[in-house]
PDB file of C-alpha atoms in Angstrom:
ATOM      1  CA  MET A  16      93.135  46.857 131.949  1.00 88.00           C
ATOM      2  CA  LEU A  17      89.416  46.772 131.157  1.00 89.00           C
ATOM      3  CA  TRP A  18      88.780  48.248 134.572  1.00 89.00           C
ATOM      4  CA  GLY A  19      91.225  51.037 133.611  1.00 89.00           C
ATOM      5  CA  ILE A  20      88.973  51.890 130.659  1.00 90.00           C
ATOM      6  CA  GLY A  21      86.096  52.066 133.117  1.00 89.00           C
ATOM      7  CA  GLY A  22      88.070  54.508 135.247  1.00 84.00           C
ATOM      8  CA  LEU A  23      88.728  56.767 132.266  1.00 86.00           C
ATOM      9  CA  THR A  24      85.085  56.878 131.187  1.00 88.00           C
ATOM     10  CA  PHE A  25      83.941  57.174 134.814  1.00 85.00           C
ATOM     11  CA  GLY A  26      85.531  60.614 134.982  1.00 83.00           C
ATOM     12  CA  LEU A  27      83.712  61.648 131.818  1.00 84.00           C
ATOM     13  CA  SER A  28      80.377  60.527 133.285  1.00 85.00           C
ATOM     14  CA  MET A  29      80.940  62.970 136.169  1.00 80.00           C
ATOM     15  CA  ARG A  30      81.654  65.697 133.624  1.00 81.00           C
ATOM     16  CA  TYR A  31      78.467  65.160 131.617  1.00 82.00           C
ATOM     17  CA  LEU A  32      76.012  64.141 134.363  1.00 80.00           C
ATOM     18  CA  GLY A  33      77.403  65.514 137.617  1.00 76.00           C
ATOM     19  CA  ILE A  34      78.383  63.618 140.752  1.00 70.00           C
ATOM     20  CA  ALA A  35      74.942  62.399 141.839  1.00 66.00           C
ATOM     21  CA  LEU A  36      73.534  61.136 138.537  1.00 74.00           C
ATOM     22  CA  GLY A  37      76.887  60.116 137.010  1.00 78.00           C
ATOM     23  CA  GLN A  38      77.944  58.002 139.970  1.00 74.00           C
ATOM     24  CA  SER A  39      74.466  56.500 140.346  1.00 75.00           C
ATOM     25  CA  ILE A  40      74.379  55.216 136.760  1.00 81.00           C
ATOM     26  CA  ALA A  41      78.025  54.134 136.560  1.00 84.00           C
ATOM     27  CA  LEU A  42      78.223  52.499 139.982  1.00 78.00           C
ATOM     28  CA  GLY A  43      74.772  50.944 139.707  1.00 78.00           C
ATOM     29  CA  THR A  44      75.762  49.282 136.443  1.00 83.00           C
ATOM     30  CA  CYS A  45      79.081  48.299 137.982  1.00 85.00           C
ATOM     31  CA  ALA A  46      77.246  46.699 140.904  1.00 81.00           C
ATOM     32  CA  GLY A  47      75.037  44.608 138.609  1.00 81.00           C
ATOM     33  CA  PHE A  48      77.650  43.392 136.164  1.00 83.00           C
ATOM     34  CA  GLY A  49      80.328  43.105 138.865  1.00 85.00           C
ATOM     35  CA  THR A  50      78.076  40.638 140.630  1.00 83.00           C
ATOM     36  CA  LEU A  51      77.237  38.584 137.528  1.00 83.00           C
ATOM     37  CA  PHE A  52      80.623  38.472 135.787  1.00 81.00           C
ATOM     38  CA  PRO A  53      82.403  36.358 138.450  1.00 81.00           C
ATOM     39  CA  ALA A  54      79.373  34.065 138.753  1.00 81.00           C
ATOM     40  CA  VAL A  55      79.159  33.456 134.992  1.00 81.00           C
ATOM     41  CA  PHE A  56      82.884  32.879 134.565  1.00 78.00           C
ATOM     42  CA  GLY A  57      82.823  30.619 137.619  1.00 76.00           C
ATOM     43  CA  GLY A  58      80.243  28.358 135.968  1.00 79.00           C
ATOM     44  CA  THR A  59      77.219  29.363 138.084  1.00 80.00           C
ATOM     45  CA  ASP A  60      73.832  28.452 136.613  1.00 83.00           C
ATOM     46  CA  LEU A  61      71.900  31.728 136.655  1.00 81.00           C
ATOM     47  CA  LEU A  62      68.583  29.999 136.018  1.00 83.00           C
ATOM     48  CA  HIS A  63      68.499  27.806 139.128  1.00 82.00           C
ATOM     49  CA  GLY A  64      69.197  28.011 142.847  1.00 82.00           C
ATOM     50  CA  ASP A  65      71.640  30.614 144.102  1.00 80.00           C
ATOM     51  CA  GLY A  66      72.384  31.733 140.553  1.00 82.00           C
ATOM     52  CA  LEU A  67      68.734  32.641 140.005  1.00 86.00           C
ATOM     53  CA  ILE A  68      68.722  34.668 143.228  1.00 84.00           C
ATOM     54  CA  LEU A  69      71.761  36.591 141.986  1.00 81.00           C
ATOM     55  CA  LEU A  70      70.112  37.211 138.643  1.00 85.00           C
ATOM     56  CA  LEU A  71      66.897  38.483 140.246  1.00 86.00           C
ATOM     57  CA  GLY A  72      68.891  40.805 142.482  1.00 82.00           C
ATOM     58  CA  VAL A  73      70.767  42.227 139.499  1.00 80.00           C
ATOM     59  CA  CYS A  74      67.499  42.724 137.586  1.00 85.00           C
ATOM     60  CA  VAL A  75      66.133  44.776 140.478  1.00 86.00           C
ATOM     61  CA  THR A  76      69.398  46.744 140.536  1.00 79.00           C
ATOM     62  CA  LEU A  77      69.085  47.523 136.827  1.00 79.00           C
ATOM     63  CA  ALA A  78      65.473  48.569 137.404  1.00 83.00           C
ATOM     64  CA  GLY A  79      66.735  51.084 139.965  1.00 81.00           C
ATOM     65  CA  ILE A  80      69.272  52.352 137.435  1.00 77.00           C
ATOM     66  CA  ALA A  81      66.504  52.811 134.853  1.00 77.00           C
ATOM     67  CA  VAL A  82      64.487  54.883 137.325  1.00 82.00           C
ATOM     68  CA  ILE A  83      67.504  57.061 138.113  1.00 75.00           C
ATOM     69  CA  GLY A  84      68.125  57.483 134.387  1.00 71.00           C
ATOM     70  CA  TYR A  85      64.536  58.691 134.054  1.00 77.00           C
ATOM     71  CA  VAL A  86      65.285  61.207 136.800  1.00 77.00           C
ATOM     72  CA  GLY A  87      67.995  62.604 134.538  1.00 70.00           C
ATOM     73  CA  SER A  88      65.495  63.152 131.738  1.00 69.00           C
ATOM     74  CA  LEU A  89      63.091  64.888 134.141  1.00 75.00           C
ATOM     75  CA  ARG A  90      65.890  67.088 135.341  1.00 71.00           C
ATOM     76  CA  ALA A  91      66.904  68.079 131.818  1.00 66.00           C
ATOM     77  CA  ARG A  92      63.281  68.765 130.897  1.00 69.00           C
ATOM     78  CA  ASN A  93      62.556  71.020 133.878  1.00 65.00           C
ATOM     79  CA  MET A  94      65.755  73.061 133.941  1.00 63.00           C
ATOM     80  CA  THR A  95      66.710  76.017 131.800  1.00 64.00           C
ATOM     81  CA  ASP A  96      70.017  76.050 129.952  1.00 63.00           C
ATOM     82  CA  GLU A  97      71.396  78.483 132.517  1.00 64.00           C
ATOM     83  CA  GLU A  98      70.407  76.212 135.413  1.00 61.00           C
ATOM     84  CA  LYS A  99      71.979  73.186 133.729  1.00 58.00           C
ATOM     85  CA  LYS A 100      75.266  75.016 133.242  1.00 58.00           C
ATOM     86  CA  ALA A 101      75.198  76.260 136.825  1.00 60.00           C
ATOM     87  CA  ALA A 102      74.772  72.721 138.223  1.00 57.00           C
ATOM     88  CA  VAL A 103      76.967  70.813 135.737  1.00 62.00           C
ATOM     89  CA  LYS A 104      78.921  72.913 133.253  1.00 67.00           C
ATOM     90  CA  ASP A 105      79.061  70.315 130.461  1.00 70.00           C
ATOM     91  CA  PHE A 106      75.705  68.608 131.167  1.00 74.00           C
ATOM     92  CA  ALA A 107      74.724  66.284 128.285  1.00 76.00           C
ATOM     93  CA  LEU A 108      72.126  63.638 129.165  1.00 76.00           C
ATOM     94  CA  THR A 109      72.333  61.218 126.214  1.00 82.00           C
ATOM     95  CA  LYS A 110      76.117  61.299 125.898  1.00 84.00           C
ATOM     96  CA  GLY A 111      76.485  61.112 129.681  1.00 84.00           C
ATOM     97  CA  LEU A 112      74.214  58.069 130.034  1.00 85.00           C
ATOM     98  CA  LEU A 113      76.097  56.148 127.334  1.00 88.00           C
ATOM     99  CA  VAL A 114      79.472  56.984 128.861  1.00 89.00           C
ATOM    100  CA  ALA A 115      78.270  56.124 132.380  1.00 87.00           C
ATOM    101  CA  LEU A 116      76.926  52.738 131.247  1.00 88.00           C
ATOM    102  CA  LEU A 117      80.225  51.932 129.525  1.00 90.00           C
ATOM    103  CA  ALA A 118      82.115  53.011 132.633  1.00 89.00           C
ATOM    104  CA  GLY A 119      79.953  50.756 134.795  1.00 87.00           C
ATOM    105  CA  VAL A 120      80.399  47.651 132.647  1.00 88.00           C
ATOM    106  CA  MET A 121      84.155  48.113 132.348  1.00 90.00           C
ATOM    107  CA  SER A 122      84.566  48.977 136.037  1.00 87.00           C
ATOM    108  CA  ALA A 123      82.805  45.717 136.922  1.00 86.00           C
ATOM    109  CA  CYS A 124      85.929  43.946 135.691  1.00 88.00           C
ATOM    110  CA  PHE A 125      87.620  45.030 138.929  1.00 88.00           C
ATOM    111  CA  ASN A 126      85.541  42.534 140.885  1.00 86.00           C
ATOM    112  CA  LEU A 127      86.218  39.908 138.230  1.00 86.00           C
ATOM    113  CA  GLY A 128      89.925  40.454 138.856  1.00 89.00           C
ATOM    114  CA  LEU A 129      89.445  40.151 142.617  1.00 87.00           C
ATOM    115  CA  GLU A 130      87.622  36.847 142.199  1.00 85.00           C
ATOM    116  CA  ALA A 131      90.297  35.537 139.829  1.00 87.00           C
ATOM    117  CA  GLY A 132      92.882  36.345 142.499  1.00 90.00           C
ATOM    118  CA  THR A 133      91.256  34.112 145.141  1.00 87.00           C
ATOM    119  CA  PRO A 134      94.187  31.609 145.124  1.00 92.00           C
ATOM    120  CA  ILE A 135      96.559  34.486 145.955  1.00 93.00           C
ATOM    121  CA  LEU A 136      94.220  35.613 148.742  1.00 88.00           C
ATOM    122  CA  GLU A 137      94.119  32.119 150.237  1.00 89.00           C
ATOM    123  CA  LYS A 138      97.893  31.798 150.064  1.00 93.00           C
ATOM    124  CA  ALA A 139      98.262  35.148 151.849  1.00 90.00           C
ATOM    125  CA  LYS A 140      95.970  33.943 154.634  1.00 87.00           C
ATOM    126  CA  ALA A 141      97.853  30.671 154.893  1.00 91.00           C
ATOM    127  CA  SER A 142     101.069  32.660 155.292  1.00 91.00           C
ATOM    128  CA  GLY A 143      99.643  34.443 158.324  1.00 89.00           C
ATOM    129  CA  ALA A 144      98.293  37.665 156.781  1.00 86.00           C
ATOM    130  CA  SER A 145      95.401  39.275 158.660  1.00 82.00           C
ATOM    131  CA  GLU A 146      91.926  39.547 157.128  1.00 75.00           C
ATOM    132  CA  LEU A 147      92.443  43.317 156.795  1.00 74.00           C
ATOM    133  CA  PHE A 148      95.486  43.047 154.527  1.00 81.00           C
ATOM    134  CA  ALA A 149      95.176  39.616 152.860  1.00 84.00           C
ATOM    135  CA  LEU A 150      93.434  41.072 149.794  1.00 84.00           C
ATOM    136  CA  ASN A 151      96.195  43.630 149.147  1.00 85.00           C
ATOM    137  CA  PRO A 152      98.336  41.479 146.809  1.00 90.00           C
ATOM    138  CA  VAL A 153      95.304  40.851 144.584  1.00 90.00           C
ATOM    139  CA  ILE A 154      94.350  44.540 144.569  1.00 88.00           C
ATOM    140  CA  LEU A 155      97.933  45.417 143.590  1.00 89.00           C
ATOM    141  CA  LEU A 156      97.747  43.209 140.490  1.00 91.00           C
ATOM    142  CA  VAL A 157      94.317  44.494 139.436  1.00 90.00           C
ATOM    143  CA  THR A 158      95.213  48.150 139.906  1.00 89.00           C
ATOM    144  CA  MET A 159      98.441  47.614 137.975  1.00 91.00           C
ATOM    145  CA  GLY A 160      96.368  46.827 134.885  1.00 90.00           C
ATOM    146  CA  GLY A 161      94.335  49.999 135.412  1.00 89.00           C
ATOM    147  CA  PHE A 162      97.522  51.999 135.816  1.00 90.00           C
ATOM    148  CA  LEU A 163      98.812  50.787 132.445  1.00 92.00           C
ATOM    149  CA  THR A 164      95.581  51.757 130.683  1.00 91.00           C
ATOM    150  CA  ASN A 165      95.436  55.204 132.257  1.00 89.00           C
ATOM    151  CA  ALA A 166      99.151  55.880 131.759  1.00 91.00           C
ATOM    152  CA  ALA A 167      98.898  54.994 128.064  1.00 92.00           C
ATOM    153  CA  TYR A 168      95.911  57.327 127.610  1.00 90.00           C
ATOM    154  CA  CYS A 169      97.600  60.187 129.465  1.00 90.00           C
ATOM    155  CA  LEU A 170     100.786  59.844 127.418  1.00 93.00           C
ATOM    156  CA  PHE A 171      98.706  59.783 124.232  1.00 93.00           C
ATOM    157  CA  GLN A 172      96.990  63.030 125.258  1.00 91.00           C
ATOM    158  CA  ASN A 173     100.357  64.572 126.185  1.00 92.00           C
ATOM    159  CA  VAL A 174     101.705  63.853 122.726  1.00 93.00           C
ATOM    160  CA  LYS A 175      98.508  64.916 120.975  1.00 93.00           C
ATOM    161  CA  ASN A 176      98.207  68.204 122.864  1.00 92.00           C
ATOM    162  CA  LYS A 177     101.958  68.757 123.322  1.00 90.00           C
ATOM    163  CA  SER A 178     101.316  69.167 127.035  1.00 89.00           C
ATOM    164  CA  GLY A 179     104.081  66.980 128.474  1.00 86.00           C
ATOM    165  CA  LYS A 180     106.010  70.043 129.618  1.00 86.00           C
ATOM    166  CA  ASP A 181     103.118  70.995 131.900  1.00 85.00           C
ATOM    167  CA  TYR A 182     104.267  68.370 134.403  1.00 83.00           C
ATOM    168  CA  PHE A 183     107.359  70.479 135.073  1.00 83.00           C
ATOM    169  CA  SER A 184     105.797  73.950 134.850  1.00 83.00           C
ATOM    170  CA  VAL A 185     103.805  73.759 138.107  1.00 81.00           C
ATOM    171  CA  THR A 186     105.638  74.544 141.329  1.00 81.00           C
ATOM    172  CA  GLY A 187     105.059  75.787 144.847  1.00 85.00           C
ATOM    173  CA  LYS A 188     101.624  75.697 146.463  1.00 87.00           C
ATOM    174  CA  ILE A 189      99.807  74.538 143.325  1.00 88.00           C
ATOM    175  CA  LEU A 190     102.080  71.506 142.983  1.00 88.00           C
ATOM    176  CA  LEU A 191     101.692  70.698 146.667  1.00 90.00           C
ATOM    177  CA  ASN A 192      97.891  70.916 146.450  1.00 92.00           C
ATOM    178  CA  ASN A 193      97.819  68.692 143.369  1.00 89.00           C
ATOM    179  CA  VAL A 194      99.958  66.026 145.044  1.00 90.00           C
ATOM    180  CA  LEU A 195      98.045  66.131 148.332  1.00 94.00           C
ATOM    181  CA  PHE A 196      94.584  65.919 146.758  1.00 94.00           C
ATOM    182  CA  CYS A 197      95.647  63.126 144.392  1.00 91.00           C
ATOM    183  CA  ALA A 198      97.129  61.199 147.322  1.00 93.00           C
ATOM    184  CA  LEU A 199      94.000  61.770 149.433  1.00 94.00           C
ATOM    185  CA  ALA A 200      91.745  60.555 146.612  1.00 89.00           C
ATOM    186  CA  GLY A 201      93.863  57.429 146.184  1.00 87.00           C
ATOM    187  CA  VAL A 202      93.964  56.598 149.896  1.00 88.00           C
ATOM    188  CA  LEU A 203      90.218  57.102 150.378  1.00 87.00           C
ATOM    189  CA  TRP A 204      89.357  55.084 147.286  1.00 82.00           C
ATOM    190  CA  TYR A 205      91.760  52.281 148.172  1.00 82.00           C
ATOM    191  CA  SER A 206      90.559  52.022 151.783  1.00 83.00           C
ATOM    192  CA  GLN A 207      87.135  50.713 150.751  1.00 83.00           C
ATOM    193  CA  PHE A 208      88.696  47.401 149.766  1.00 79.00           C
ATOM    194  CA  PHE A 209      89.995  46.873 153.292  1.00 76.00           C
ATOM    195  CA  GLY A 210      86.369  46.702 154.360  1.00 79.00           C
ATOM    196  CA  LEU A 211      85.474  44.475 151.408  1.00 81.00           C
ATOM    197  CA  GLY A 212      88.184  41.979 152.353  1.00 75.00           C
ATOM    198  CA  MET A 213      87.062  41.943 155.978  1.00 77.00           C
ATOM    199  CA  GLY A 214      83.405  41.623 154.983  1.00 79.00           C
ATOM    200  CA  LYS A 215      84.129  38.488 152.987  1.00 76.00           C
ATOM    201  CA  SER A 216      85.413  36.766 156.107  1.00 73.00           C
ATOM    202  CA  TYR A 217      82.003  37.145 157.771  1.00 77.00           C
ATOM    203  CA  PHE A 218      80.077  35.533 154.885  1.00 76.00           C
ATOM    204  CA  ALA A 219      82.332  32.569 154.148  1.00 70.00           C
ATOM    205  CA  ASP A 220      79.380  30.191 154.666  1.00 73.00           C
ATOM    206  CA  SER A 221      76.949  32.165 152.475  1.00 72.00           C
ATOM    207  CA  PRO A 222      77.840  32.017 148.744  1.00 72.00           C
ATOM    208  CA  VAL A 223      74.959  34.308 147.789  1.00 73.00           C
ATOM    209  CA  MET A 224      75.942  37.065 150.214  1.00 74.00           C
ATOM    210  CA  LEU A 225      79.602  36.672 149.245  1.00 76.00           C
ATOM    211  CA  ALA A 226      78.649  37.348 145.638  1.00 76.00           C
ATOM    212  CA  PHE A 227      76.522  40.337 146.658  1.00 78.00           C
ATOM    213  CA  LEU A 228      79.177  42.087 148.743  1.00 82.00           C
ATOM    214  CA  TRP A 229      80.314  43.902 145.600  1.00 83.00           C
ATOM    215  CA  SER A 230      76.794  45.255 145.070  1.00 80.00           C
ATOM    216  CA  ILE A 231      76.660  46.410 148.685  1.00 80.00           C
ATOM    217  CA  LEU A 232      79.934  48.298 148.264  1.00 83.00           C
ATOM    218  CA  MET A 233      78.826  49.980 145.037  1.00 80.00           C
ATOM    219  CA  SER A 234      75.412  50.888 146.421  1.00 75.00           C
ATOM    220  CA  LEU A 235      77.008  52.648 149.378  1.00 77.00           C
ATOM    221  CA  ASN A 236      79.002  54.665 146.834  1.00 77.00           C
ATOM    222  CA  VAL A 237      75.757  55.551 145.041  1.00 74.00           C
ATOM    223  CA  ILE A 238      74.090  56.663 148.271  1.00 73.00           C
ATOM    224  CA  PHE A 239      76.949  58.925 149.318  1.00 76.00           C
ATOM    225  CA  SER A 240      77.400  60.311 145.802  1.00 74.00           C
ATOM    226  CA  ASN A 241      73.785  61.482 145.856  1.00 72.00           C
ATOM    227  CA  VAL A 242      74.276  62.984 149.303  1.00 75.00           C
ATOM    228  CA  TRP A 243      77.236  64.963 147.924  1.00 79.00           C
ATOM    229  CA  GLY A 244      75.171  65.882 144.876  1.00 76.00           C
ATOM    230  CA  ILE A 245      72.569  67.444 147.170  1.00 74.00           C
ATOM    231  CA  VAL A 246      75.254  69.205 149.216  1.00 80.00           C
ATOM    232  CA  LEU A 247      76.783  70.648 146.022  1.00 80.00           C
ATOM    233  CA  ASN A 248      73.353  71.884 144.829  1.00 77.00           C
ATOM    234  CA  GLU A 249      73.302  69.670 141.728  1.00 74.00           C
ATOM    235  CA  TRP A 250      69.580  69.017 142.263  1.00 75.00           C
ATOM    236  CA  LYS A 251      68.740  72.609 143.106  1.00 75.00           C
ATOM    237  CA  GLY A 252      65.744  73.945 141.181  1.00 74.00           C
ATOM    238  CA  VAL A 253      64.271  70.570 140.130  1.00 76.00           C
ATOM    239  CA  SER A 254      60.613  69.760 140.728  1.00 80.00           C
ATOM    240  CA  ARG A 255      59.229  67.784 143.650  1.00 83.00           C
ATOM    241  CA  LYS A 256      58.303  64.984 141.230  1.00 83.00           C
ATOM    242  CA  THR A 257      61.951  64.662 140.199  1.00 82.00           C
ATOM    243  CA  ILE A 258      63.083  64.347 143.823  1.00 82.00           C
ATOM    244  CA  ILE A 259      60.395  61.732 144.532  1.00 87.00           C
ATOM    245  CA  VAL A 260      61.446  59.653 141.525  1.00 85.00           C
ATOM    246  CA  LEU A 261      65.109  59.960 142.562  1.00 82.00           C
ATOM    247  CA  ILE A 262      64.333  58.692 146.055  1.00 84.00           C
ATOM    248  CA  SER A 263      62.254  55.866 144.555  1.00 87.00           C
ATOM    249  CA  GLY A 264      65.184  54.789 142.394  1.00 82.00           C
ATOM    250  CA  MET A 265      67.476  54.797 145.410  1.00 80.00           C
ATOM    251  CA  CYS A 266      64.979  52.702 147.378  1.00 85.00           C
ATOM    252  CA  ILE A 267      64.871  50.146 144.574  1.00 86.00           C
ATOM    253  CA  LEU A 268      68.669  49.907 144.637  1.00 78.00           C
ATOM    254  CA  ILE A 269      68.637  49.415 148.396  1.00 81.00           C
ATOM    255  CA  PHE A 270      65.926  46.764 148.091  1.00 86.00           C
ATOM    256  CA  SER A 271      68.052  44.907 145.543  1.00 79.00           C
ATOM    257  CA  LEU A 272      70.685  44.413 148.272  1.00 74.00           C
ATOM    258  CA  LEU A 273      68.132  42.925 150.661  1.00 78.00           C
ATOM    259  CA  LEU A 274      66.550  40.646 148.081  1.00 79.00           C
ATOM    260  CA  PRO A 275      69.168  37.832 148.143  1.00 74.00           C
ATOM    261  CA  ASN A 276      68.839  37.530 151.931  1.00 70.00           C
ATOM    262  CA  LEU A 277      65.037  37.521 151.700  1.00 75.00           C
ATOM    263  CA  LEU A 278      64.974  34.852 148.992  1.00 76.00           C
ATOM    264  CA  GLY A 279      67.772  32.796 150.534  1.00 65.00           C
TER     265      GLY A 279
END
């Protein structure tokens, strides 16, 4: 359910910061806390051994997030109001950063739920489930909590705005497009966890890399979100310095993924 709150605020971070910056901050924070939460609740000592390596990796990740946040301030400083509205209609740096950080922390609870479901995962494997699908029962339980949070919020907004009837007022091509795009978003989002479940099977003998798989997944999301941000012209009109700082922040995030292997 906490992850559901992260999903709600994640959408708002896109609204206020755009795809590139919003996803970078939210998913970067999610990567850091999603790595530490399971370790802390599992009793890992973050000041020694493998725990210290995890902590150092997360610190580097947060440093990358700070750099990308600075990029946002450079962008706001160098763009006119008209350019801001053209790139992101409701661009609001301070509000967007706060919302994105909240979204990242809450979204990190998804990985905490996956780790808590390890006994279910092991039972699925023991029953003959393949590596590709063994994580599905755990994902079902975690996403159910997110569904409850989002459903409650949507119903609240329906009552508040008296918009419940809108569900039945859309027909024809518009309804079909809504259903198809919602289904496509769900399938694409859900498919990433097939890869996560398979990836875990390759690092069964490396506790540090197992813990960092979540960061790898989130960082790939950050990379592709910035690619889409460039494609959608969200960074159009910014200075060369801003682009250089953005690339530097991305490099720091990538380095944070390599650090555990280097130190281990």
